[in-house]
PDB file of C-alpha atoms in Angstrom:
ATOM      1  CA  MET A   1       1.613 -18.368   0.337  1.00  0.00           C
ATOM      2  CA  GLY A   2      -1.038 -18.021   3.778  1.00  0.00           C
ATOM      3  CA  LYS A   3      -4.473 -19.495   3.778  1.00  0.00           C
ATOM      4  CA  GLY A   4      -7.893 -17.303   4.390  1.00  0.00           C
ATOM      5  CA  VAL A   5     -11.184 -17.368   4.801  1.00  0.00           C
ATOM      6  CA  LEU A   6     -13.767 -15.379   2.146  1.00  0.00           C
ATOM      7  CA  ARG A   7     -16.327 -13.191   4.106  1.00  0.00           C
ATOM      8  CA  PRO A   8     -18.905 -11.205   2.329  1.00  0.00           C
ATOM      9  CA  GLN A   9     -18.228  -7.615   2.565  1.00  0.00           C
ATOM     10  CA  GLU A  10     -14.662   6.838 -22.604  1.00  0.00           C
ATOM     11  CA  GLY A  11     -17.017   5.983 -25.931  1.00  0.00           C
ATOM     12  CA  LEU A  12     -15.961   2.197 -25.629  1.00  0.00           C
ATOM     13  CA  ILE A  13     -18.580   1.767 -22.414  1.00  0.00           C
ATOM     14  CA  GLN A  14     -22.032   1.589 -22.781  1.00  0.00           C
ATOM     15  CA  VAL A  15     -23.663   2.311 -19.072  1.00  0.00           C
ATOM     16  CA  THR A  16     -26.781   0.735 -17.789  1.00  0.00           C
ATOM     17  CA  ASP A  17     -26.636   2.675 -14.392  1.00  0.00           C
ATOM     18  CA  ALA A  18     -24.380   5.705 -13.749  1.00  0.00           C
ATOM     19  CA  ALA A  19     -25.993   6.639 -10.791  1.00  0.00           C
ATOM     20  CA  THR A  20     -24.146   3.922  -8.384  1.00  0.00           C
ATOM     21  CA  THR A  21     -20.883   3.428 -10.440  1.00  0.00           C
ATOM     22  CA  PRO A  22     -17.388   3.261  -8.408  1.00  0.00           C
ATOM     23  CA  PRO A  23     -15.255   6.010  -8.726  1.00  0.00           C
ATOM     24  CA  ASN A  24     -12.450   3.923 -10.563  1.00  0.00           C
ATOM     25  CA  TRP A  25     -15.133   3.116 -12.998  1.00  0.00           C
ATOM     26  CA  ASP A  26     -13.678   4.611 -16.367  1.00  0.00           C
ATOM     27  CA  LEU A  27     -10.350   3.130 -15.406  1.00  0.00           C
ATOM     28  CA  TYR A  28     -11.886  -0.404 -15.256  1.00  0.00           C
ATOM     29  CA  GLY A  29     -13.395   0.219 -18.486  1.00  0.00           C
ATOM     30  CA  ARG A  30     -10.078   1.055 -20.271  1.00  0.00           C
ATOM     31  CA  THR A  31      -8.355  -2.072 -18.554  1.00  0.00           C
ATOM     32  CA  VAL A  32      -5.700  -4.648 -20.792  1.00  0.00           C
ATOM     33  CA  LEU A  33      -5.511  -8.275 -19.620  1.00  0.00           C
ATOM     34  CA  ASP A  34      -3.052 -10.613 -20.001  1.00  0.00           C
ATOM     35  CA  ILE A  35      -4.283 -14.419 -19.090  1.00  0.00           C
ATOM     36  CA  ARG A  36      -1.790 -17.092 -18.988  1.00  0.00           C
ATOM     37  CA  PHE A  37      -3.070 -20.156 -20.426  1.00  0.00           C
ATOM     38  CA  PRO A  38      -0.829 -23.416 -20.539  1.00  0.00           C
ATOM     39  CA  ASP A  39       0.039 -22.883 -24.199  1.00  0.00           C
ATOM     40  CA  ARG A  40       0.260 -18.897 -24.719  1.00  0.00           C
ATOM     41  CA  THR A  41      -0.228 -15.885 -23.266  1.00  0.00           C
ATOM     42  CA  VAL A  42      -3.000 -13.849 -24.571  1.00  0.00           C
ATOM     43  CA  ARG A  43      -3.803 -10.001 -24.464  1.00  0.00           C
ATOM     44  CA  VAL A  44      -6.961  -8.725 -24.379  1.00  0.00           C
ATOM     45  CA  ALA A  45      -8.263  -5.329 -24.721  1.00  0.00           C
ATOM     46  CA  PRO A  46     -11.394  -3.313 -25.103  1.00  0.00           C
ATOM     47  CA  ARG A  47     -13.207  -2.413 -28.232  1.00  0.00           C
ATOM     48  CA  PRO A  48     -16.077  -0.965 -29.179  1.00  0.00           C
ATOM     49  CA  ARG A  49     -19.325  -2.298 -28.513  1.00  0.00           C
ATOM     50  CA  GLY A  50     -20.136  -5.392 -31.274  1.00  0.00           C
ATOM     51  CA  THR A  51     -16.403  -5.758 -31.832  1.00  0.00           C
ATOM     52  CA  ALA A  52     -15.227  -9.083 -31.172  1.00  0.00           C
ATOM     53  CA  GLU A  53     -12.172 -10.335 -32.371  1.00  0.00           C
ATOM     54  CA  GLY A  54      -9.515 -12.911 -31.808  1.00  0.00           C
ATOM     55  CA  PRO A  55      -8.888 -16.193 -29.850  1.00  0.00           C
ATOM     56  CA  PHE A  56     -11.507 -17.030 -27.072  1.00  0.00           C
ATOM     57  CA  PRO A  57     -10.900 -19.980 -25.262  1.00  0.00           C
ATOM     58  CA  ASP A  58     -12.488 -23.128 -24.969  1.00  0.00           C
ATOM     59  CA  LEU A  59     -14.294 -23.374 -21.924  1.00  0.00           C
ATOM     60  CA  PRO A  60     -16.730 -26.103 -20.106  1.00  0.00           C
ATOM     61  CA  GLY A  61     -20.471 -25.219 -20.664  1.00  0.00           C
ATOM     62  CA  PRO A  62     -22.800 -25.403 -23.641  1.00  0.00           C
ATOM     63  CA  ALA A  63     -21.142 -23.493 -26.618  1.00  0.00           C
ATOM     64  CA  GLY A  64     -21.282 -19.617 -27.163  1.00  0.00           C
ATOM     65  CA  THR A  65     -22.888 -19.396 -23.290  1.00  0.00           C
ATOM     66  CA  ALA A  66     -19.784 -19.716 -21.143  1.00  0.00           C
ATOM     67  CA  ALA A  67     -17.843 -16.486 -19.835  1.00  0.00           C
ATOM     68  CA  LEU A  68     -14.804 -16.235 -18.855  1.00  0.00           C
ATOM     69  CA  HIS A  69     -14.816 -14.085 -15.418  1.00  0.00           C
ATOM     70  CA  VAL A  70     -11.776 -12.103 -14.566  1.00  0.00           C
ATOM     71  CA  VAL A  71     -11.726 -11.210 -10.480  1.00  0.00           C
ATOM     72  CA  THR A  72      -8.698  -9.645  -8.654  1.00  0.00           C
ATOM     73  CA  ALA A  73      -8.205  -9.542  -4.735  1.00  0.00           C
ATOM     74  CA  CYS A  74      -5.476  -6.600  -4.868  1.00  0.00           C
ATOM     75  CA  ASP A  75      -6.106  -2.956  -4.044  1.00  0.00           C
ATOM     76  CA  PRO A  76      -9.552  -3.583  -2.608  1.00  0.00           C
ATOM     77  CA  CYS A  77     -12.097  -0.913  -2.264  1.00  0.00           C
ATOM     78  CA  GLY A  78     -10.234   0.367  -5.449  1.00  0.00           C
ATOM     79  CA  ARG A  79      -7.440   1.886  -3.263  1.00  0.00           C
ATOM     80  CA  PRO A  80      -3.932   1.076  -3.312  1.00  0.00           C
ATOM     81  CA  ALA A  81      -2.593  -1.784  -0.915  1.00  0.00           C
ATOM     82  CA  LEU A  82       0.912  -2.462   0.144  1.00  0.00           C
ATOM     83  CA  ALA A  83       2.462  -5.269  -1.913  1.00  0.00           C
ATOM     84  CA  ALA A  84       2.494  -8.135   0.913  1.00  0.00           C
ATOM     85  CA  ASP A  85      -1.062  -7.512   1.430  1.00  0.00           C
ATOM     86  CA  ASN A  86      -2.204  -7.825  -1.989  1.00  0.00           C
ATOM     87  CA  ALA A  87      -0.377 -11.363  -2.208  1.00  0.00           C
ATOM     88  CA  ARG A  88      -2.135 -12.716   0.831  1.00  0.00           C
ATOM     89  CA  ALA A  89      -5.352 -11.709  -0.553  1.00  0.00           C
ATOM     90  CA  GLN A  90      -4.574 -13.436  -3.882  1.00  0.00           C
ATOM     91  CA  ALA A  91      -3.474 -16.469  -2.396  1.00  0.00           C
ATOM     92  CA  VAL A  92      -6.804 -16.451  -0.358  1.00  0.00           C
ATOM     93  CA  LEU A  93      -8.362 -15.795  -3.622  1.00  0.00           C
ATOM     94  CA  LEU A  94      -6.576 -18.757  -5.200  1.00  0.00           C
ATOM     95  CA  ASP A  95      -7.213 -21.126  -2.158  1.00  0.00           C
ATOM     96  CA  GLU A  96     -11.215 -20.578  -2.344  1.00  0.00           C
ATOM     97  CA  LEU A  97     -11.108 -21.022  -6.319  1.00  0.00           C
ATOM     98  CA  ASP A  98      -9.258 -24.574  -5.649  1.00  0.00           C
ATOM     99  CA  ARG A  99     -11.564 -25.515  -3.021  1.00  0.00           C
ATOM    100  CA  ARG A 100     -14.533 -25.138  -5.527  1.00  0.00           C
ATOM    101  CA  GLY A 101     -12.808 -27.050  -7.901  1.00  0.00           C
ATOM    102  CA  LEU A 102     -13.242 -24.101 -10.352  1.00  0.00           C
ATOM    103  CA  ALA A 103     -10.678 -24.006 -13.702  1.00  0.00           C
ATOM    104  CA  TRP A 104      -9.048 -21.421 -13.363  1.00  0.00           C
ATOM    105  CA  TRP A 105      -5.845 -19.369 -15.119  1.00  0.00           C
ATOM    106  CA  PRO A 106      -3.069 -16.115 -14.493  1.00  0.00           C
ATOM    107  CA  ALA A 107      -3.963 -13.365 -15.360  1.00  0.00           C
ATOM    108  CA  ALA A 108      -3.264  -9.635 -14.638  1.00  0.00           C
ATOM    109  CA  GLY A 109      -4.912  -6.605 -16.055  1.00  0.00           C
ATOM    110  CA  GLY A 110      -3.835  -3.032 -15.974  1.00  0.00           C
ATOM    111  CA  ASP A 111      -3.429   0.053 -17.890  1.00  0.00           C
ATOM    112  CA  ALA A 112      -2.042  -0.175 -21.724  1.00  0.00           C
ATOM    113  CA  HIS A 113       1.290   1.051 -20.784  1.00  0.00           C
ATOM    114  CA  GLY A 114       1.459  -1.365 -17.730  1.00  0.00           C
ATOM    115  CA  THR A 115       1.828   1.445 -15.364  1.00  0.00           C
ATOM    116  CA  HIS A 116      -0.507  -0.153 -12.954  1.00  0.00           C
ATOM    117  CA  ILE A 117      -1.031  -3.824 -12.854  1.00  0.00           C
ATOM    118  CA  GLU A 118      -2.716  -6.378 -10.761  1.00  0.00           C
ATOM    119  CA  GLN A 119      -2.617 -10.133 -10.685  1.00  0.00           C
ATOM    120  CA  SER A 120      -5.821 -11.699 -11.265  1.00  0.00           C
ATOM    121  CA  VAL A 121      -7.513 -14.906 -12.248  1.00  0.00           C
ATOM    122  CA  ALA A 122      -9.666 -15.533 -15.126  1.00  0.00           C
ATOM    123  CA  ILE A 123     -12.065 -18.154 -14.044  1.00  0.00           C
ATOM    124  CA  ALA A 124     -14.004 -20.748 -15.720  1.00  0.00           C
ATOM    125  CA  GLY A 125     -17.357 -22.150 -14.543  1.00  0.00           C
ATOM    126  CA  LEU A 126     -18.942 -18.950 -12.576  1.00  0.00           C
ATOM    127  CA  SER A 127     -22.402 -17.152 -13.323  1.00  0.00           C
ATOM    128  CA  ASP A 128     -22.239 -12.963 -13.322  1.00  0.00           C
ATOM    129  CA  SER A 129     -23.839 -13.173  -9.991  1.00  0.00           C
ATOM    130  CA  ALA A 130     -21.377 -15.945  -8.803  1.00  0.00           C
ATOM    131  CA  ALA A 131     -18.639 -13.553  -9.800  1.00  0.00           C
ATOM    132  CA  ARG A 132     -19.839 -10.504  -8.319  1.00  0.00           C
ATOM    133  CA  GLU A 133     -20.360 -12.354  -5.356  1.00  0.00           C
ATOM    134  CA  LEU A 134     -16.569 -13.296  -5.169  1.00  0.00           C
ATOM    135  CA  GLY A 135     -15.743  -9.693  -5.877  1.00  0.00           C
ATOM    136  CA  ARG A 136     -17.945  -8.428  -3.065  1.00  0.00           C
ATOM    137  CA  CYS A 137     -16.113 -10.604  -0.565  1.00  0.00           C
ATOM    138  CA  LEU A 138     -12.816  -9.657  -1.728  1.00  0.00           C
ATOM    139  CA  ARG A 139     -13.948  -6.035  -1.427  1.00  0.00           C
ATOM    140  CA  GLN A 140     -13.650  -5.429  -5.215  1.00  0.00           C
ATOM    141  CA  ASP A 141     -15.223  -2.730  -7.192  1.00  0.00           C
ATOM    142  CA  ALA A 142     -15.740  -4.764 -10.166  1.00  0.00           C
ATOM    143  CA  VAL A 143     -15.565  -7.900 -11.873  1.00  0.00           C
ATOM    144  CA  PHE A 144     -15.130  -8.480 -15.860  1.00  0.00           C
ATOM    145  CA  ALA A 145     -16.953 -11.131 -18.191  1.00  0.00           C
ATOM    146  CA  ARG A 146     -15.950 -11.767 -21.598  1.00  0.00           C
ATOM    147  CA  THR A 147     -18.345 -13.919 -23.629  1.00  0.00           C
ATOM    148  CA  PRO A 148     -17.710 -14.839 -27.592  1.00  0.00           C
ATOM    149  CA  GLY A 149     -19.520 -11.506 -28.303  1.00  0.00           C
ATOM    150  CA  ALA A 150     -18.903  -8.872 -25.349  1.00  0.00           C
ATOM    151  CA  TRP A 151     -16.528  -7.860 -22.552  1.00  0.00           C
ATOM    152  CA  HIS A 152     -18.806  -6.878 -19.450  1.00  0.00           C
ATOM    153  CA  LEU A 153     -17.614  -4.816 -16.472  1.00  0.00           C
ATOM    154  CA  LEU A 154     -19.768  -5.790 -13.571  1.00  0.00           C
ATOM    155  CA  SER A 155     -19.871  -3.935 -10.443  1.00  0.00           C
ATOM    156  CA  CYS A 156     -19.543  -5.624  -7.281  1.00  0.00           C
ATOM    157  CA  ASP A 157     -22.425  -3.535  -5.805  1.00  0.00           C
ATOM    158  CA  GLY A 158     -25.233  -2.147  -6.766  1.00  0.00           C
ATOM    159  CA  GLY A 159     -25.784  -4.094 -10.441  1.00  0.00           C
ATOM    160  CA  VAL A 160     -24.184  -1.988 -12.586  1.00  0.00           C
ATOM    161  CA  THR A 161     -23.107  -3.596 -16.137  1.00  0.00           C
ATOM    162  CA  ASP A 162     -21.069  -2.183 -18.889  1.00  0.00           C
ATOM    163  CA  VAL A 163     -21.201  -4.081 -22.448  1.00  0.00           C
ATOM    164  CA  GLN A 164     -18.257  -3.226 -24.671  1.00  0.00           C
ATOM    165  CA  GLY A 165     -16.356  -4.939 -27.494  1.00  0.00           C
ATOM    166  CA  TRP A 166     -12.760  -6.606 -27.406  1.00  0.00           C
ATOM    167  CA  THR A 167      -9.743  -7.772 -29.419  1.00  0.00           C
ATOM    168  CA  ALA A 168      -7.596 -10.936 -28.346  1.00  0.00           C
ATOM    169  CA  PHE A 169      -4.050 -11.922 -29.683  1.00  0.00           C
ATOM    170  CA  THR A 170      -1.528 -14.078 -28.423  1.00  0.00           C
ATOM    171  CA  SER A 171       1.481 -12.095 -27.222  1.00  0.00           C
ATOM    172  CA  ASN A 172       4.612 -12.744 -29.410  1.00  0.00           C
ATOM    173  CA  ARG A 173       6.885 -15.096 -27.648  1.00  0.00           C
ATOM    174  CA  GLY A 174       4.841 -15.111 -24.544  1.00  0.00           C
ATOM    175  CA  ARG A 175       5.605 -11.406 -23.727  1.00  0.00           C
ATOM    176  CA  SER A 176       3.165  -9.818 -21.558  1.00  0.00           C
ATOM    177  CA  PHE A 177       3.549  -6.627 -19.442  1.00  0.00           C
ATOM    178  CA  VAL A 178       3.635  -9.073 -16.748  1.00  0.00           C
ATOM    179  CA  THR A 179       6.542 -11.194 -14.924  1.00  0.00           C
ATOM    180  CA  TRP A 180       4.720 -14.009 -14.121  1.00  0.00           C
ATOM    181  CA  PRO A 181       5.792 -15.832 -11.010  1.00  0.00           C
ATOM    182  CA  THR A 182       7.162 -19.346 -11.691  1.00  0.00           C
ATOM    183  CA  ALA A 183       5.734 -22.189 -10.750  1.00  0.00           C
TER     184      ALA A 183
END
């Protein structure tokens, strides 16, 4: 894949600043995520605030404070892009993560039925502000932060945050709504 450079550019959710939410905000709040770890694929789905059920990965950092941020480079500004453009943008993201020496795992997010899926990455070692900045550089509306106790939807511009719960489970026999690319 090509190299590139990053340049700055429903009842489940509690919105802390509704005045500046992106147009697709409600859809983002219903996103289901598959994260492919070396030994399993974990599906994460939104749940009511205060719910945190299922496995949470061991991440670097102090116990209970680490977040797993999920970022994509696909469909900038919340608008569908050509598959080739999304693939190039995602390659730039992966190059940047490798350049920074961050731990990451392939992920994909979309609606619960799998009709809209975006390749993404789950990243360890970022702060919320660094994840937002990375999303902003990729022209994304929002990024996710999963902590042991909550699922946060973070706008890349404007500081809006939604907090909800999550449930996670290991998918059966590695099944996912994503066909993962071969290494």
